mmCIF file of N, CA and C in Angstrom:
data_model
loop_
_atom_site.group_PDB
_atom_site.id
_atom_site.type_symbol
_atom_site.label_atom_id
_atom_site.label_comp_id
_atom_site.label_asym_id
_atom_site.label_seq_id
_atom_site.Cartn_x
_atom_site.Cartn_y
_atom_site.Cartn_z
ATOM 1 N N MET A 1 -2.855 -8.024 17.014
ATOM 2 C CA MET A 1 -1.749 -8.371 16.843
ATOM 3 C C MET A 1 -1.179 -7.025 18.033
ATOM 4 N N THR A 2 -0.317 -7.160 19.017
ATOM 5 C CA THR A 2 -0.197 -6.740 19.935
ATOM 6 C C THR A 2 1.609 -6.182 20.233
ATOM 7 N N GLN A 3 2.025 -7.594 19.229
ATOM 8 C CA GLN A 3 3.354 -6.907 19.473
ATOM 9 C C GLN A 3 4.127 -8.364 18.114
ATOM 10 N N ALA A 4 4.901 -7.982 17.687
ATOM 11 C CA ALA A 4 6.024 -9.138 16.536
ATOM 12 C C ALA A 4 7.462 -8.322 16.513
ATOM 13 N N SER A 5 8.210 -9.351 16.113
ATOM 14 C CA SER A 5 9.103 -8.445 15.956
ATOM 15 C C SER A 5 10.729 -9.773 15.249
ATOM 16 N N VAL A 6 11.356 -9.210 14.205
ATOM 17 C CA VAL A 6 11.688 -10.645 13.736
ATOM 18 C C VAL A 6 13.398 -9.927 13.896
ATOM 19 N N THR A 7 14.048 -10.978 14.054
ATOM 20 C CA THR A 7 15.232 -11.091 14.423
ATOM 21 C C THR A 7 16.077 -12.559 13.738
ATOM 22 N N VAL A 8 17.457 -11.339 13.060
ATOM 23 C CA VAL A 8 18.460 -11.994 11.771
ATOM 24 C C VAL A 8 20.122 -11.985 12.976
ATOM 25 N N ASP A 9 19.741 -13.407 13.079
ATOM 26 C CA ASP A 9 21.806 -13.951 13.680
ATOM 27 C C ASP A 9 21.546 -13.216 15.517
ATOM 28 N N GLY A 10 20.536 -13.578 15.291
ATOM 29 C CA GLY A 10 20.366 -12.552 17.380
ATOM 30 C C GLY A 10 20.182 -11.033 16.795
ATOM 31 N N GLU A 11 20.008 -10.397 16.083
ATOM 32 C CA GLU A 11 19.876 -8.874 16.444
ATOM 33 C C GLU A 11 18.636 -8.749 15.805
ATOM 34 N N VAL A 12 17.191 -7.639 16.685
ATOM 35 C CA VAL A 12 16.105 -7.386 15.939
ATOM 36 C C VAL A 12 16.073 -6.524 14.861
ATOM 37 N N VAL A 13 16.083 -7.273 13.991
ATOM 38 C CA VAL A 13 15.801 -5.941 13.256
ATOM 39 C C VAL A 13 14.633 -4.407 13.016
ATOM 40 N N GLY A 14 13.587 -5.360 12.989
ATOM 41 C CA GLY A 14 12.482 -4.964 13.105
ATOM 42 C C GLY A 14 11.526 -5.582 13.798
ATOM 43 N N ALA A 15 10.856 -4.302 14.960
ATOM 44 C CA ALA A 15 9.560 -4.428 16.007
ATOM 45 C C ALA A 15 8.760 -3.923 15.849
ATOM 46 N N ILE A 16 7.096 -4.524 16.233
ATOM 47 C CA ILE A 16 6.404 -4.060 16.780
ATOM 48 C C ILE A 16 6.272 -4.141 18.024
ATOM 49 N N ASP A 17 5.425 -2.251 18.764
ATOM 50 C CA ASP A 17 4.367 -3.445 20.554
ATOM 51 C C ASP A 17 3.682 -1.681 20.686
ATOM 52 N N CYS A 18 2.434 -2.897 20.203
ATOM 53 C CA CYS A 18 0.749 -1.931 19.708
ATOM 54 C C CYS A 18 -0.145 -2.447 20.558
ATOM 55 N N PRO A 19 0.215 -2.578 21.663
ATOM 56 C CA PRO A 19 -0.807 -2.887 22.644
ATOM 57 C C PRO A 19 -2.693 -1.543 22.795
ATOM 58 N N ASP A 20 -2.374 -0.903 22.546
ATOM 59 C CA ASP A 20 -3.221 0.527 22.563
ATOM 60 C C ASP A 20 -3.597 -0.044 21.508
ATOM 61 N N THR A 21 -3.165 -0.096 20.271
ATOM 62 C CA THR A 21 -4.010 -0.072 18.884
ATOM 63 C C THR A 21 -3.759 -0.741 18.218
ATOM 64 N N GLY A 22 -3.321 -1.962 18.430
ATOM 65 C CA GLY A 22 -2.663 -2.868 18.021
ATOM 66 C C GLY A 22 -1.736 -2.443 17.061
ATOM 67 N N GLY A 23 -2.237 -3.307 16.165
ATOM 68 C CA GLY A 23 -0.344 -3.436 15.118
ATOM 69 C C GLY A 23 -0.843 -4.953 13.836
ATOM 70 N N VAL A 24 -0.370 -4.205 13.086
ATOM 71 C CA VAL A 24 -0.640 -5.685 11.805
ATOM 72 C C VAL A 24 1.417 -6.275 11.898
ATOM 73 N N LEU A 25 1.329 -8.069 11.557
ATOM 74 C CA LEU A 25 2.213 -8.125 11.003
ATOM 75 C C LEU A 25 1.989 -9.284 10.071
ATOM 76 N N ALA A 26 2.405 -8.329 8.874
ATOM 77 C CA ALA A 26 2.520 -8.621 7.650
ATOM 78 C C ALA A 26 3.567 -10.053 6.406
ATOM 79 N N LEU A 27 2.868 -10.863 6.351
ATOM 80 C CA LEU A 27 4.290 -11.651 6.107
ATOM 81 C C LEU A 27 2.854 -11.723 4.369
ATOM 82 N N VAL A 28 4.155 -11.390 3.264
ATOM 83 C CA VAL A 28 3.812 -11.011 2.273
ATOM 84 C C VAL A 28 4.568 -12.109 1.373
ATOM 85 N N GLY A 29 3.815 -12.821 0.306
ATOM 86 C CA GLY A 29 4.442 -13.540 -0.663
ATOM 87 C C GLY A 29 4.114 -12.942 -1.922
ATOM 88 N N ILE A 30 5.224 -12.650 -3.248
ATOM 89 C CA ILE A 30 5.407 -12.232 -3.639
ATOM 90 C C ILE A 30 5.144 -13.484 -5.277
ATOM 91 N N GLY A 31 4.075 -13.655 -5.673
ATOM 92 C CA GLY A 31 4.035 -14.398 -6.759
ATOM 93 C C GLY A 31 5.048 -14.233 -8.296
ATOM 94 N N ARG A 32 5.134 -15.186 -8.682
ATOM 95 C CA ARG A 32 6.125 -14.750 -10.048
ATOM 96 C C ARG A 32 4.533 -14.641 -11.271
ATOM 97 N N GLU A 33 3.876 -14.808 -10.836
ATOM 98 C CA GLU A 33 3.427 -14.309 -11.851
ATOM 99 C C GLU A 33 2.118 -13.205 -11.459
ATOM 100 N N ASP A 34 2.460 -12.660 -10.580
ATOM 101 C CA ASP A 34 1.333 -11.100 -9.904
ATOM 102 C C ASP A 34 1.492 -10.015 -11.000
ATOM 103 N N ALA A 35 0.790 -9.382 -10.831
ATOM 104 C CA ALA A 35 0.304 -8.364 -12.090
ATOM 105 C C ALA A 35 1.311 -7.529 -11.204
ATOM 106 N N ASP A 36 1.693 -6.547 -12.384
ATOM 107 C CA ASP A 36 2.700 -5.310 -12.546
ATOM 108 C C ASP A 36 2.226 -4.421 -11.216
ATOM 109 N N ASP A 37 0.548 -4.305 -10.530
ATOM 110 C CA ASP A 37 0.506 -3.093 -9.503
ATOM 111 C C ASP A 37 0.101 -3.933 -9.156
ATOM 112 N N ALA A 38 0.262 -4.633 -8.317
ATOM 113 C CA ALA A 38 -0.379 -6.132 -7.590
ATOM 114 C C ALA A 38 -0.348 -5.207 -5.851
ATOM 115 N N TRP A 39 2.099 -4.566 -5.700
ATOM 116 C CA TRP A 39 2.076 -4.051 -4.481
ATOM 117 C C TRP A 39 1.151 -2.721 -4.197
ATOM 118 N N GLU A 40 0.311 -1.976 -5.471
ATOM 119 C CA GLU A 40 -0.169 -1.545 -5.393
ATOM 120 C C GLU A 40 -1.063 -1.705 -4.010
ATOM 121 N N THR A 41 -2.157 -2.288 -4.729
ATOM 122 C CA THR A 41 -2.933 -3.231 -4.475
ATOM 123 C C THR A 41 -2.951 -3.039 -2.418
ATOM 124 N N MET A 42 -2.456 -4.483 -1.924
ATOM 125 C CA MET A 42 -1.799 -4.165 -1.522
ATOM 126 C C MET A 42 -1.871 -3.617 -0.104
ATOM 127 N N ALA A 43 -0.227 -2.738 -0.853
ATOM 128 C CA ALA A 43 -0.135 -1.390 0.273
ATOM 129 C C ALA A 43 -1.840 -1.284 0.712
ATOM 130 N N ARG A 44 -2.388 -0.876 -0.366
ATOM 131 C CA ARG A 44 -3.866 -0.528 -0.226
ATOM 132 C C ARG A 44 -4.917 -1.181 0.669
ATOM 133 N N LYS A 45 -4.177 -2.834 0.960
ATOM 134 C CA LYS A 45 -5.266 -3.778 1.684
ATOM 135 C C LYS A 45 -4.843 -3.109 2.681
ATOM 136 N N ILE A 46 -3.532 -3.392 3.120
ATOM 137 C CA ILE A 46 -3.076 -4.264 4.451
ATOM 138 C C ILE A 46 -3.376 -2.000 5.287
ATOM 139 N N ALA A 47 -3.364 -1.199 4.921
ATOM 140 C CA ALA A 47 -3.306 0.477 4.964
ATOM 141 C C ALA A 47 -4.922 0.552 5.303
ATOM 142 N N GLU A 48 -5.844 0.260 3.991
ATOM 143 C CA GLU A 48 -7.632 0.111 4.754
ATOM 144 C C GLU A 48 -8.291 -0.844 5.402
ATOM 145 N N LEU A 49 -8.232 -1.999 5.093
ATOM 146 C CA LEU A 49 -8.513 -2.758 5.486
ATOM 147 C C LEU A 49 -9.092 -2.894 6.993
ATOM 148 N N ARG A 50 -10.592 -2.746 7.055
ATOM 149 C CA ARG A 50 -10.912 -2.633 8.679
ATOM 150 C C ARG A 50 -10.413 -4.362 9.855
ATOM 151 N N MET A 51 -9.929 -4.505 10.082
ATOM 152 C CA MET A 51 -9.361 -5.078 10.325
ATOM 153 C C MET A 51 -8.983 -5.339 12.152
ATOM 154 N N LEU A 52 -8.777 -4.476 12.037
ATOM 155 C CA LEU A 52 -8.516 -4.326 13.855
ATOM 156 C C LEU A 52 -9.707 -4.101 14.758
ATOM 157 N N ASP A 53 -9.152 -4.003 15.658
ATOM 158 C CA ASP A 53 -9.990 -3.882 17.235
ATOM 159 C C ASP A 53 -11.246 -3.042 16.724
ATOM 160 N N GLY A 54 -12.601 -2.923 16.846
ATOM 161 C CA GLY A 54 -13.494 -1.966 16.840
ATOM 162 C C GLY A 54 -13.213 -2.212 14.882
ATOM 163 N N GLU A 55 -13.693 -2.773 14.218
ATOM 164 C CA GLU A 55 -13.304 -2.733 13.126
ATOM 165 C C GLU A 55 -12.860 -1.279 11.980
ATOM 166 N N VAL A 56 -11.287 -0.721 12.219
ATOM 167 C CA VAL A 56 -10.251 -0.287 11.718
ATOM 168 C C VAL A 56 -10.009 -0.293 11.251
ATOM 169 N N SER A 57 -9.484 0.424 10.956
ATOM 170 C CA SER A 57 -8.297 0.333 9.384
ATOM 171 C C SER A 57 -7.156 0.626 10.300
ATOM 172 N N VAL A 58 -5.377 0.123 9.956
ATOM 173 C CA VAL A 58 -4.242 -0.053 10.214
ATOM 174 C C VAL A 58 -4.003 1.997 9.857
ATOM 175 N N GLU A 59 -4.373 3.034 9.189
ATOM 176 C CA GLU A 59 -4.402 3.935 8.333
ATOM 177 C C GLU A 59 -5.480 5.066 9.487
ATOM 178 N N GLU A 60 -7.172 4.038 9.660
ATOM 179 C CA GLU A 60 -7.705 5.145 10.661
ATOM 180 C C GLU A 60 -7.171 4.569 11.982
ATOM 181 N N ALA A 61 -6.450 4.197 12.961
ATOM 182 C CA ALA A 61 -5.805 3.649 13.913
ATOM 183 C C ALA A 61 -5.010 4.284 14.124
ATOM 184 N N GLY A 62 -4.488 4.634 13.265
ATOM 185 C CA GLY A 62 -2.355 5.263 13.368
ATOM 186 C C GLY A 62 -1.777 3.962 13.914
ATOM 187 N N ALA A 63 -2.361 3.005 13.242
ATOM 188 C CA ALA A 63 -0.908 0.982 13.517
ATOM 189 C C ALA A 63 -0.266 1.238 12.377
ATOM 190 N N PRO A 64 0.985 0.652 13.893
ATOM 191 C CA PRO A 64 1.975 -0.189 13.149
ATOM 192 C C PRO A 64 1.941 -1.142 12.060
ATOM 193 N N VAL A 65 3.273 -1.487 11.090
ATOM 194 C CA VAL A 65 2.919 -2.530 10.587
ATOM 195 C C VAL A 65 4.526 -2.758 10.484
ATOM 196 N N LEU A 66 4.088 -4.745 11.174
ATOM 197 C CA LEU A 66 5.334 -5.156 10.654
ATOM 198 C C LEU A 66 5.739 -5.671 9.040
ATOM 199 N N LEU A 67 6.377 -5.208 8.023
ATOM 200 C CA LEU A 67 6.227 -6.107 6.910
ATOM 201 C C LEU A 67 8.241 -6.671 6.424
ATOM 202 N N VAL A 68 7.054 -8.179 6.339
ATOM 203 C CA VAL A 68 8.460 -9.554 6.611
ATOM 204 C C VAL A 68 7.862 -9.936 4.616
ATOM 205 N N SER A 69 8.969 -10.156 4.267
ATOM 206 C CA SER A 69 9.194 -10.587 3.190
ATOM 207 C C SER A 69 9.164 -12.009 3.236
ATOM 208 N N GLN A 70 8.499 -13.626 2.863
ATOM 209 C CA GLN A 70 7.634 -14.308 2.567
ATOM 210 C C GLN A 70 7.465 -15.959 1.848
ATOM 211 N N PHE A 71 8.355 -15.647 0.910
ATOM 212 C CA PHE A 71 8.521 -16.438 -0.321
ATOM 213 C C PHE A 71 7.332 -17.771 0.501
ATOM 214 N N THR A 72 7.847 -18.617 1.622
ATOM 215 C CA THR A 72 7.078 -19.858 1.599
ATOM 216 C C THR A 72 6.030 -19.418 1.483
ATOM 217 N N LEU A 73 5.175 -18.659 1.481
ATOM 218 C CA LEU A 73 3.833 -18.775 0.972
ATOM 219 C C LEU A 73 3.289 -18.803 -0.072
ATOM 220 N N MET A 74 4.139 -18.838 -0.570
ATOM 221 C CA MET A 74 3.989 -19.350 -2.397
ATOM 222 C C MET A 74 4.019 -20.310 -2.405
ATOM 223 N N GLY A 75 4.199 -22.032 -1.336
ATOM 224 C CA GLY A 75 5.024 -23.067 -1.765
ATOM 225 C C GLY A 75 3.182 -24.213 -1.749
ATOM 226 N N ARG A 76 3.300 -25.101 -2.779
ATOM 227 C CA ARG A 76 2.298 -25.352 -3.370
ATOM 228 C C ARG A 76 2.328 -26.549 -2.812
ATOM 229 N N THR A 77 0.935 -27.610 -2.031
ATOM 230 C CA THR A 77 1.993 -28.573 -1.659
ATOM 231 C C THR A 77 0.919 -29.512 -2.216
ATOM 232 N N LYS A 78 -0.213 -29.742 -3.664
ATOM 233 C CA LYS A 78 -0.654 -30.293 -3.550
ATOM 234 C C LYS A 78 -0.765 -31.656 -4.153
ATOM 235 N N LYS A 79 0.411 -31.755 -4.236
ATOM 236 C CA LYS A 79 1.995 -33.017 -5.408
ATOM 237 C C LYS A 79 2.341 -33.399 -4.024
ATOM 238 N N GLY A 80 2.826 -34.545 -4.190
ATOM 239 C CA GLY A 80 4.073 -35.163 -3.802
ATOM 240 C C GLY A 80 3.486 -35.315 -2.267
ATOM 241 N N ARG A 81 5.660 -34.759 -1.519
ATOM 242 C CA ARG A 81 5.800 -34.949 -0.162
ATOM 243 C C ARG A 81 6.215 -33.938 0.283
ATOM 244 N N ARG A 82 6.766 -33.464 -0.797
ATOM 245 C CA ARG A 82 8.259 -31.282 -0.807
ATOM 246 C C ARG A 82 7.067 -30.614 -0.824
ATOM 247 N N PRO A 83 7.505 -29.656 -0.507
ATOM 248 C CA PRO A 83 6.173 -27.910 -1.455
ATOM 249 C C PRO A 83 7.269 -27.344 -2.387
ATOM 250 N N SER A 84 6.500 -27.547 -3.449
ATOM 251 C CA SER A 84 6.985 -26.813 -4.711
ATOM 252 C C SER A 84 7.495 -24.710 -4.468
ATOM 253 N N TRP A 85 8.263 -24.566 -4.792
ATOM 254 C CA TRP A 85 8.366 -22.867 -4.752
ATOM 255 C C TRP A 85 8.137 -22.230 -6.160
ATOM 256 N N SER A 86 8.151 -22.806 -6.906
ATOM 257 C CA SER A 86 7.706 -22.272 -8.619
ATOM 258 C C SER A 86 7.182 -21.489 -8.634
ATOM 259 N N ASP A 87 5.760 -20.707 -7.817
ATOM 260 C CA ASP A 87 5.258 -19.761 -7.702
ATOM 261 C C ASP A 87 5.816 -18.815 -6.939
ATOM 262 N N ALA A 88 6.463 -18.843 -6.723
ATOM 263 C CA ALA A 88 7.533 -17.967 -5.770
ATOM 264 C C ALA A 88 7.938 -16.458 -6.853
ATOM 265 N N ALA A 89 8.261 -15.843 -6.641
ATOM 266 C CA ALA A 89 8.592 -14.754 -7.602
ATOM 267 C C ALA A 89 10.433 -15.454 -7.124
ATOM 268 N N PRO A 90 11.357 -15.007 -8.245
ATOM 269 C CA PRO A 90 13.350 -14.872 -7.822
ATOM 270 C C PRO A 90 13.343 -13.416 -7.035
ATOM 271 N N GLY A 91 13.836 -14.265 -6.163
ATOM 272 C CA GLY A 91 14.418 -12.695 -5.258
ATOM 273 C C GLY A 91 14.693 -11.209 -6.132
ATOM 274 N N ASP A 92 15.379 -11.195 -7.529
ATOM 275 C CA ASP A 92 15.529 -9.581 -8.053
ATOM 276 C C ASP A 92 14.230 -9.411 -8.823
ATOM 277 N N GLN A 93 13.114 -10.047 -8.312
ATOM 278 C CA GLN A 93 11.781 -9.396 -8.638
ATOM 279 C C GLN A 93 11.366 -9.512 -7.328
ATOM 280 N N ALA A 94 11.138 -10.128 -6.215
ATOM 281 C CA ALA A 94 10.039 -9.829 -4.981
ATOM 282 C C ALA A 94 10.885 -8.444 -4.089
ATOM 283 N N GLU A 95 12.050 -8.472 -4.420
ATOM 284 C CA GLU A 95 12.565 -7.563 -3.466
ATOM 285 C C GLU A 95 12.026 -5.584 -3.675
ATOM 286 N N PRO A 96 12.042 -5.642 -4.811
ATOM 287 C CA PRO A 96 11.449 -4.641 -5.181
ATOM 288 C C PRO A 96 10.055 -3.883 -4.863
ATOM 289 N N ILE A 97 8.542 -5.358 -4.828
ATOM 290 C CA ILE A 97 7.984 -4.968 -4.354
ATOM 291 C C ILE A 97 8.167 -5.075 -3.481
ATOM 292 N N ILE A 98 8.091 -5.249 -2.671
ATOM 293 C CA ILE A 98 8.870 -5.390 -1.162
ATOM 294 C C ILE A 98 9.238 -3.761 -0.348
ATOM 295 N N ALA A 99 9.345 -3.356 -1.018
ATOM 296 C CA ALA A 99 9.866 -1.977 -0.696
ATOM 297 C C ALA A 99 9.407 -1.070 -1.405
ATOM 298 N N ALA A 100 8.141 -1.803 -2.273
ATOM 299 C CA ALA A 100 8.005 -0.868 -3.427
ATOM 300 C C ALA A 100 6.061 -0.549 -2.063
ATOM 301 N N ILE A 101 5.845 -1.685 -1.354
ATOM 302 C CA ILE A 101 4.735 -1.781 -0.684
ATOM 303 C C ILE A 101 5.549 -1.300 1.560
ATOM 304 N N ALA A 102 5.975 -1.266 1.465
ATOM 305 C CA ALA A 102 6.676 -0.370 2.562
ATOM 306 C C ALA A 102 7.160 0.716 2.328
ATOM 307 N N GLN A 103 7.051 1.896 1.191
ATOM 308 C CA GLN A 103 7.431 3.213 0.819
ATOM 309 C C GLN A 103 5.898 3.666 1.077
ATOM 310 N N ALA A 104 4.487 2.944 -0.439
ATOM 311 C CA ALA A 104 3.697 3.021 0.152
ATOM 312 C C ALA A 104 2.971 2.998 0.713
ATOM 313 N N LEU A 105 3.232 2.733 2.097
ATOM 314 C CA LEU A 105 2.527 2.785 3.597
ATOM 315 C C LEU A 105 3.561 3.998 4.373
ATOM 316 N N ARG A 106 4.480 4.112 4.027
ATOM 317 C CA ARG A 106 5.359 4.905 4.465
ATOM 318 C C ARG A 106 4.329 6.246 4.145
ATOM 319 N N GLU A 107 3.614 6.871 3.424
ATOM 320 C CA GLU A 107 3.751 7.489 2.155
ATOM 321 C C GLU A 107 2.110 8.331 2.459
ATOM 322 N N ARG A 108 1.284 6.859 3.540
ATOM 323 C CA ARG A 108 0.778 7.296 4.018
ATOM 324 C C ARG A 108 0.745 8.041 5.633
ATOM 325 N N GLY A 109 1.588 7.885 5.907
ATOM 326 C CA GLY A 109 1.627 8.071 6.994
ATOM 327 C C GLY A 109 2.318 6.608 8.673
ATOM 328 N N ILE A 110 1.946 5.611 7.749
ATOM 329 C CA ILE A 110 1.435 4.231 8.738
ATOM 330 C C ILE A 110 3.233 4.209 9.424
ATOM 331 N N HIS A 111 3.904 4.279 10.127
ATOM 332 C CA HIS A 111 5.383 3.442 11.355
ATOM 333 C C HIS A 111 5.263 2.421 10.160
ATOM 334 N N VAL A 112 5.335 1.731 9.780
ATOM 335 C CA VAL A 112 6.613 0.362 8.747
ATOM 336 C C VAL A 112 8.104 0.507 9.611
ATOM 337 N N GLU A 113 7.628 -0.595 9.914
ATOM 338 C CA GLU A 113 9.364 -2.411 9.939
ATOM 339 C C GLU A 113 9.430 -2.870 9.940
ATOM 340 N N GLU A 114 10.525 -3.728 9.136
ATOM 341 C CA GLU A 114 10.341 -4.652 8.081
ATOM 342 C C GLU A 114 11.283 -5.635 8.534
ATOM 343 N N GLY A 115 11.266 -6.736 7.972
ATOM 344 C CA GLY A 115 12.482 -7.645 7.964
ATOM 345 C C GLY A 115 13.800 -7.496 7.443
ATOM 346 N N ARG A 116 14.427 -8.545 6.551
ATOM 347 C CA ARG A 116 15.631 -8.238 6.566
ATOM 348 C C ARG A 116 15.410 -9.061 4.924
ATOM 349 N N PHE A 117 15.119 -8.660 3.823
ATOM 350 C CA PHE A 117 15.028 -9.714 3.041
ATOM 351 C C PHE A 117 16.176 -10.221 2.489
ATOM 352 N N GLY A 118 15.755 -11.834 2.330
ATOM 353 C CA GLY A 118 16.654 -12.952 1.682
ATOM 354 C C GLY A 118 17.265 -13.581 3.124
ATOM 355 N N ALA A 119 17.133 -12.970 3.952
ATOM 356 C CA ALA A 119 17.945 -13.528 5.480
ATOM 357 C C ALA A 119 16.918 -14.740 6.006
ATOM 358 N N MET A 120 17.541 -15.057 6.985
ATOM 359 C CA MET A 120 17.201 -16.433 7.569
ATOM 360 C C MET A 120 17.167 -16.205 8.749
ATOM 361 N N MET A 121 15.604 -15.374 9.346
ATOM 362 C CA MET A 121 14.557 -15.303 9.907
ATOM 363 C C MET A 121 13.690 -15.635 11.093
ATOM 364 N N GLU A 122 13.644 -14.677 12.222
ATOM 365 C CA GLU A 122 12.836 -15.563 13.345
ATOM 366 C C GLU A 122 11.905 -14.560 13.564
ATOM 367 N N VAL A 123 10.366 -14.985 13.314
ATOM 368 C CA VAL A 123 9.265 -13.965 13.419
ATOM 369 C C VAL A 123 8.714 -14.838 14.460
ATOM 370 N N SER A 124 9.033 -13.319 15.475
ATOM 371 C CA SER A 124 7.751 -13.888 16.314
ATOM 372 C C SER A 124 6.621 -12.447 16.695
ATOM 373 N N SER A 125 5.154 -13.338 17.134
ATOM 374 C CA SER A 125 4.580 -11.975 17.436
ATOM 375 C C SER A 125 3.330 -12.742 18.189
ATOM 376 N N VAL A 126 2.608 -12.187 19.232
ATOM 377 C CA VAL A 126 1.388 -11.522 19.953
ATOM 378 C C VAL A 126 0.240 -11.327 19.445
ATOM 379 N N ASN A 127 -0.433 -12.443 19.565
ATOM 380 C CA ASN A 127 -1.594 -11.980 19.172
ATOM 381 C C ASN A 127 -2.693 -11.791 20.165
ATOM 382 N N SER A 128 -3.724 -10.705 19.812
ATOM 383 C CA SER A 128 -4.624 -10.382 20.583
ATOM 384 C C SER A 128 -6.059 -11.286 20.465
ATOM 385 N N GLY A 129 -6.200 -12.733 19.883
ATOM 386 C CA GLY A 129 -7.033 -13.332 19.898
ATOM 387 C C GLY A 129 -6.636 -14.458 18.236
ATOM 388 N N PRO A 130 -7.428 -14.735 18.349
ATOM 389 C CA PRO A 130 -7.095 -16.492 17.348
ATOM 390 C C PRO A 130 -7.409 -14.903 16.018
ATOM 391 N N PHE A 131 -6.789 -14.092 15.522
ATOM 392 C CA PHE A 131 -7.533 -13.867 13.649
ATOM 393 C C PHE A 131 -5.907 -13.741 13.365
ATOM 394 N N THR A 132 -6.044 -14.277 12.314
ATOM 395 C CA THR A 132 -4.497 -14.440 10.967
ATOM 396 C C THR A 132 -6.009 -14.170 9.443
ATOM 397 N N LEU A 133 -5.216 -13.494 9.007
ATOM 398 C CA LEU A 133 -6.018 -13.096 7.225
ATOM 399 C C LEU A 133 -4.843 -13.587 6.282
ATOM 400 N N LEU A 134 -5.735 -13.886 5.624
ATOM 401 C CA LEU A 134 -4.839 -14.107 4.381
ATOM 402 C C LEU A 134 -5.992 -13.007 3.239
ATOM 403 N N VAL A 135 -4.414 -12.208 2.789
ATOM 404 C CA VAL A 135 -5.704 -10.874 2.058
ATOM 405 C C VAL A 135 -4.826 -11.605 0.528
ATOM 406 N N GLU A 136 -5.324 -11.523 -0.496
ATOM 407 C CA GLU A 136 -5.546 -11.568 -1.599
ATOM 408 C C GLU A 136 -5.359 -10.241 -2.855
ATOM 409 N N CYS A 137 -4.194 -10.735 -3.595
ATOM 410 C CA CYS A 137 -4.664 -9.305 -4.465
ATOM 411 C C CYS A 137 -4.869 -9.929 -5.803
#
């Protein structure tokens, strides 16, 4: 990822531009049944997975992260013609978890930009190759 941004009501609320180090656009879905410590695992994986060019981690590269809550990742499509969102955590459960992930990354010295929880967001990204990774806790 070389660039990513989140726009809400015409205003850019979070953006990363990292042509040298690369960076991560982390779209995070929080599940209703996620373990209490899942946020710790997710923060550790975002920081430590060797997923950037040269097989280095975000933490090693000093790369930025754009963290965006994305409940639609929890949609189930196995039955019927409409996605079911019943596995997604409600906002009052998910919002503090997203905040905890952001704080944990910042405590590691990682520059974190964020989307706006619950807002209608326009998410834009420029990938430096076809690389998308699903990280599960």
